[in-house]
Amino acid sequence: MVMRRDLEKEMDWATDALISEACHACVSIIWTTATDEQKAHYGHDRMLQVVKEVKDENALLECSRHLETSSVVHKLRIEMPE
């Protein structure tokens, strides 16, 4: 999970909106990789959770490009709260 630091501090997003977006992102990648054999082998009991932060949207896009070139399956989610 990589979250933008500026959403809370500079764009004044509420904590509940940040949590909601994090949940959407997690469900999205789980859904996207539901039939992935590597994920099935990884197993629920061996999950490792990592939360990182990036400075802003440009840094998030750069992180996504890096993951893409490294062949890391990921889901980029950019959405504004309602």
CSV table of N, CA and C in Angstrom, one decimal:
chain,number,residue,atom,x,y,z
A,1,MET,N,0.9,-1.2,0.0
A,1,MET,CA,0.0,0.0,0.0
A,1,MET,C,0.9,1.2,0.0
A,2,VAL,N,0.7,2.1,-1.0
A,2,VAL,CA,1.4,3.3,-1.0
A,2,VAL,C,0.4,4.4,-1.0
A,3,MET,N,0.5,5.3,-0.1
A,3,MET,CA,-0.5,6.4,0.1
A,3,MET,C,0.2,7.8,-0.1
A,4,ARG,N,-0.5,8.7,-0.7
A,4,ARG,CA,0.0,10.1,-0.9
A,4,ARG,C,-0.1,10.8,0.5
A,5,ARG,N,1.0,11.4,0.9
A,5,ARG,CA,1.0,12.2,2.1
A,5,ARG,C,0.3,13.5,2.0
A,6,ASP,N,0.3,14.1,0.8
A,6,ASP,CA,-0.3,15.4,0.6
A,6,ASP,C,-1.8,15.4,0.7
A,7,LEU,N,-2.5,14.2,0.6
A,7,LEU,CA,-3.9,14.2,0.7
A,7,LEU,C,-4.4,14.7,2.0
A,8,GLU,N,-3.8,14.2,3.1
A,8,GLU,CA,-4.2,14.6,4.4
A,8,GLU,C,-3.7,16.0,4.8
A,9,LYS,N,-2.4,16.3,4.6
A,9,LYS,CA,-1.8,17.5,5.1
A,9,LYS,C,-2.1,18.7,4.2
A,10,GLU,N,-2.0,18.6,2.9
A,10,GLU,CA,-2.2,19.8,2.0
A,10,GLU,C,-3.5,19.9,1.4
A,11,MET,N,-4.2,18.7,1.2
A,11,MET,CA,-5.5,18.8,0.5
A,11,MET,C,-6.6,18.6,1.5
A,12,ASP,N,-6.3,18.4,2.7
A,12,ASP,CA,-7.3,18.4,3.8
A,12,ASP,C,-8.3,17.3,3.7
A,13,TRP,N,-7.9,16.1,3.3
A,13,TRP,CA,-8.8,15.0,3.2
A,13,TRP,C,-9.1,14.5,4.7
A,14,ALA,N,-10.3,14.1,4.9
A,14,ALA,CA,-10.6,13.6,6.2
A,14,ALA,C,-10.1,12.2,6.4
A,15,THR,N,-9.8,11.8,7.6
A,15,THR,CA,-9.3,10.4,7.9
A,15,THR,C,-10.2,9.3,7.3
A,16,ASP,N,-11.5,9.5,7.4
A,16,ASP,CA,-12.4,8.5,6.9
A,16,ASP,C,-12.3,8.3,5.4
A,17,ALA,N,-12.1,9.4,4.7
A,17,ALA,CA,-11.9,9.4,3.2
A,17,ALA,C,-10.6,8.6,2.9
A,18,LEU,N,-9.5,8.9,3.6
A,18,LEU,CA,-8.3,8.2,3.4
A,18,LEU,C,-8.4,6.7,3.6
A,19,ILE,N,-9.1,6.3,4.7
A,19,ILE,CA,-9.3,4.9,5.0
A,19,ILE,C,-10.1,4.3,4.0
A,20,SER,N,-11.2,4.9,3.5
A,20,SER,CA,-12.0,4.4,2.5
A,20,SER,C,-11.3,4.2,1.2
A,21,GLU,N,-10.4,5.1,0.8
A,21,GLU,CA,-9.6,4.9,-0.4
A,21,GLU,C,-8.6,3.8,-0.3
A,22,ALA,N,-8.0,3.6,0.9
A,22,ALA,CA,-7.1,2.5,1.2
A,22,ALA,C,-7.9,1.2,1.1
A,23,CYS,N,-9.1,1.1,1.6
A,23,CYS,CA,-9.9,-0.1,1.5
A,23,CYS,C,-10.2,-0.4,0.1
A,24,HIS,N,-10.6,0.6,-0.7
A,24,HIS,CA,-10.9,0.4,-2.1
A,24,HIS,C,-9.7,-0.1,-2.9
A,25,ALA,N,-8.6,0.4,-2.6
A,25,ALA,CA,-7.3,0.0,-3.3
A,25,ALA,C,-7.0,-1.4,-2.9
A,26,CYS,N,-7.1,-1.8,-1.7
A,26,CYS,CA,-6.8,-3.2,-1.3
A,26,CYS,C,-7.8,-4.2,-1.9
A,27,VAL,N,-9.1,-3.9,-1.9
A,27,VAL,CA,-10.1,-4.8,-2.5
A,27,VAL,C,-9.8,-4.8,-4.0
A,28,SER,N,-9.5,-3.7,-4.6
A,28,SER,CA,-9.2,-3.7,-6.1
A,28,SER,C,-8.1,-4.6,-6.5
A,29,ILE,N,-7.0,-4.6,-5.8
A,29,ILE,CA,-5.8,-5.5,-6.1
A,29,ILE,C,-6.2,-7.0,-5.8
A,30,ILE,N,-6.9,-7.2,-4.8
A,30,ILE,CA,-7.3,-8.6,-4.5
A,30,ILE,C,-8.2,-9.1,-5.6
A,31,TRP,N,-9.2,-8.3,-6.0
A,31,TRP,CA,-10.1,-8.7,-7.1
A,31,TRP,C,-9.3,-8.9,-8.4
A,32,THR,N,-8.4,-8.0,-8.7
A,32,THR,CA,-7.6,-8.1,-9.9
A,32,THR,C,-6.7,-9.3,-10.0
A,33,THR,N,-6.2,-9.7,-8.9
A,33,THR,CA,-5.3,-10.9,-8.8
A,33,THR,C,-5.9,-12.1,-8.3
A,34,ALA,N,-7.3,-12.2,-8.3
A,34,ALA,CA,-8.0,-13.3,-7.7
A,34,ALA,C,-7.6,-14.7,-8.2
A,35,THR,N,-7.2,-14.8,-9.5
A,35,THR,CA,-6.9,-16.0,-10.1
A,35,THR,C,-5.4,-16.2,-10.3
A,36,ASP,N,-4.6,-15.3,-9.8
A,36,ASP,CA,-3.1,-15.3,-9.9
A,36,ASP,C,-2.5,-16.4,-9.1
A,37,GLU,N,-1.8,-17.3,-9.8
A,37,GLU,CA,-1.2,-18.5,-9.1
A,37,GLU,C,-0.2,-18.1,-8.0
A,38,GLN,N,0.6,-17.0,-8.3
A,38,GLN,CA,1.5,-16.6,-7.3
A,38,GLN,C,0.8,-16.2,-6.0
A,39,LYS,N,-0.3,-15.5,-6.1
A,39,LYS,CA,-1.0,-15.0,-5.0
A,39,LYS,C,-1.6,-16.2,-4.2
A,40,ALA,N,-2.1,-17.2,-5.0
A,40,ALA,CA,-2.6,-18.4,-4.3
A,40,ALA,C,-1.6,-19.2,-3.6
A,41,HIS,N,-0.4,-19.2,-4.1
A,41,HIS,CA,0.8,-19.9,-3.5
A,41,HIS,C,1.2,-19.1,-2.2
A,42,TYR,N,1.1,-17.8,-2.3
A,42,TYR,CA,1.5,-16.9,-1.2
A,42,TYR,C,0.7,-17.3,0.1
A,43,GLY,N,-0.6,-17.4,-0.1
A,43,GLY,CA,-1.4,-17.8,1.0
A,43,GLY,C,-1.8,-16.7,2.0
A,44,HIS,N,-3.0,-16.8,2.5
A,44,HIS,CA,-3.5,-15.9,3.5
A,44,HIS,C,-2.7,-15.8,4.8
A,45,ASP,N,-2.2,-17.0,5.3
A,45,ASP,CA,-1.5,-17.1,6.5
A,45,ASP,C,-0.1,-16.5,6.5
A,46,ARG,N,0.4,-16.2,5.3
A,46,ARG,CA,1.8,-15.7,5.2
A,46,ARG,C,1.8,-14.3,4.6
A,47,MET,N,0.7,-13.6,4.8
A,47,MET,CA,0.7,-12.2,4.2
A,47,MET,C,1.7,-11.3,4.9
A,48,LEU,N,2.2,-10.4,4.2
A,48,LEU,CA,3.1,-9.4,4.7
A,48,LEU,C,2.5,-8.0,4.3
A,49,GLN,N,2.3,-7.2,5.2
A,49,GLN,CA,1.7,-5.9,4.9
A,49,GLN,C,2.8,-4.8,5.0
A,50,VAL,N,2.8,-4.0,4.0
A,50,VAL,CA,3.8,-2.8,4.0
A,50,VAL,C,3.0,-1.6,3.6
A,51,VAL,N,3.2,-0.5,4.4
A,51,VAL,CA,2.5,0.7,4.1
A,51,VAL,C,3.6,1.8,3.9
A,52,LYS,N,3.6,2.4,2.7
A,52,LYS,CA,4.6,3.4,2.4
A,52,LYS,C,3.9,4.7,2.1
A,53,GLU,N,4.6,5.8,2.2
A,53,GLU,CA,4.0,7.1,1.7
A,53,GLU,C,4.8,7.7,0.7
A,54,VAL,N,4.2,8.5,-0.2
A,54,VAL,CA,4.9,9.3,-1.2
A,54,VAL,C,4.4,10.7,-1.0
A,55,LYS,N,5.2,11.6,-1.5
A,55,LYS,CA,5.0,13.0,-1.3
A,55,LYS,C,3.7,13.5,-1.9
A,56,ASP,N,3.5,13.1,-3.2
A,56,ASP,CA,2.3,13.7,-3.9
A,56,ASP,C,2.0,12.8,-5.1
A,57,GLU,N,1.1,13.3,-6.0
A,57,GLU,CA,0.6,12.4,-7.1
A,57,GLU,C,1.8,12.1,-8.0
A,58,ASN,N,2.6,13.1,-8.3
A,58,ASN,CA,3.8,12.8,-9.2
A,58,ASN,C,4.7,11.7,-8.7
A,59,ALA,N,4.9,11.7,-7.4
A,59,ALA,CA,5.7,10.6,-6.7
A,59,ALA,C,5.0,9.3,-6.8
A,60,LEU,N,3.6,9.3,-6.7
A,60,LEU,CA,2.9,8.1,-6.8
A,60,LEU,C,2.9,7.5,-8.2
A,61,LEU,N,2.8,8.4,-9.2
A,61,LEU,CA,2.9,7.9,-10.6
A,61,LEU,C,4.3,7.4,-10.9
A,62,GLU,N,5.4,8.0,-10.3
A,62,GLU,CA,6.7,7.5,-10.5
A,62,GLU,C,6.9,6.1,-9.8
A,63,CYS,N,6.3,6.0,-8.6
A,63,CYS,CA,6.4,4.7,-8.0
A,63,CYS,C,5.7,3.6,-8.8
A,64,SER,N,4.5,3.9,-9.4
A,64,SER,CA,3.8,3.0,-10.2
A,64,SER,C,4.6,2.6,-11.5
A,65,ARG,N,5.3,3.6,-12.1
A,65,ARG,CA,6.1,3.3,-13.2
A,65,ARG,C,7.3,2.3,-12.8
A,66,HIS,N,7.9,2.6,-11.7
A,66,HIS,CA,8.9,1.7,-11.2
A,66,HIS,C,8.4,0.3,-11.0
A,67,LEU,N,7.3,0.2,-10.4
A,67,LEU,CA,6.7,-1.2,-10.2
A,67,LEU,C,6.4,-1.9,-11.5
A,68,GLU,N,5.9,-1.1,-12.4
A,68,GLU,CA,5.6,-1.6,-13.8
A,68,GLU,C,6.9,-2.1,-14.5
A,69,THR,N,7.9,-1.4,-14.4
A,69,THR,CA,9.2,-1.8,-15.1
A,69,THR,C,9.8,-2.9,-14.4
A,70,SER,N,9.5,-3.1,-13.1
A,70,SER,CA,10.0,-4.2,-12.3
A,70,SER,C,9.1,-5.4,-12.3
A,71,SER,N,8.1,-5.4,-13.2
A,71,SER,CA,7.1,-6.4,-13.3
A,71,SER,C,6.4,-6.8,-12.0
A,72,VAL,N,6.1,-5.8,-11.2
A,72,VAL,CA,5.4,-6.1,-9.9
A,72,VAL,C,3.9,-5.8,-10.2
A,73,VAL,N,3.1,-6.8,-10.0
A,73,VAL,CA,1.7,-6.6,-10.2
A,73,VAL,C,1.2,-5.6,-9.1
A,74,HIS,N,0.5,-4.6,-9.6
A,74,HIS,CA,0.0,-3.6,-8.7
A,74,HIS,C,-1.3,-2.9,-9.3
A,75,LYS,N,-1.9,-2.1,-8.5
A,75,LYS,CA,-3.1,-1.4,-9.0
A,75,LYS,C,-3.0,0.1,-8.6
A,76,LEU,N,-3.0,0.9,-9.6
A,76,LEU,CA,-2.9,2.4,-9.3
A,76,LEU,C,-4.3,2.9,-9.2
A,77,ARG,N,-4.6,3.5,-8.0
A,77,ARG,CA,-5.9,4.0,-7.8
A,77,ARG,C,-5.8,5.5,-7.5
A,78,ILE,N,-6.4,6.3,-8.3
A,78,ILE,CA,-6.4,7.8,-8.1
A,78,ILE,C,-7.9,8.2,-8.2
A,79,GLU,N,-8.4,8.7,-7.0
A,79,GLU,CA,-9.8,9.1,-7.0
A,79,GLU,C,-10.0,10.2,-6.0
A,80,MET,N,-10.9,11.1,-6.2
A,80,MET,CA,-11.2,12.1,-5.3
A,80,MET,C,-12.4,11.7,-4.4
A,81,PRO,N,-12.4,12.0,-3.1
A,81,PRO,CA,-13.5,11.7,-2.3
A,81,PRO,C,-14.8,12.3,-2.7
A,82,GLU,N,-15.9,11.7,-2.4
A,82,GLU,CA,-17.2,12.3,-2.7
A,82,GLU,C,-17.5,13.4,-1.8
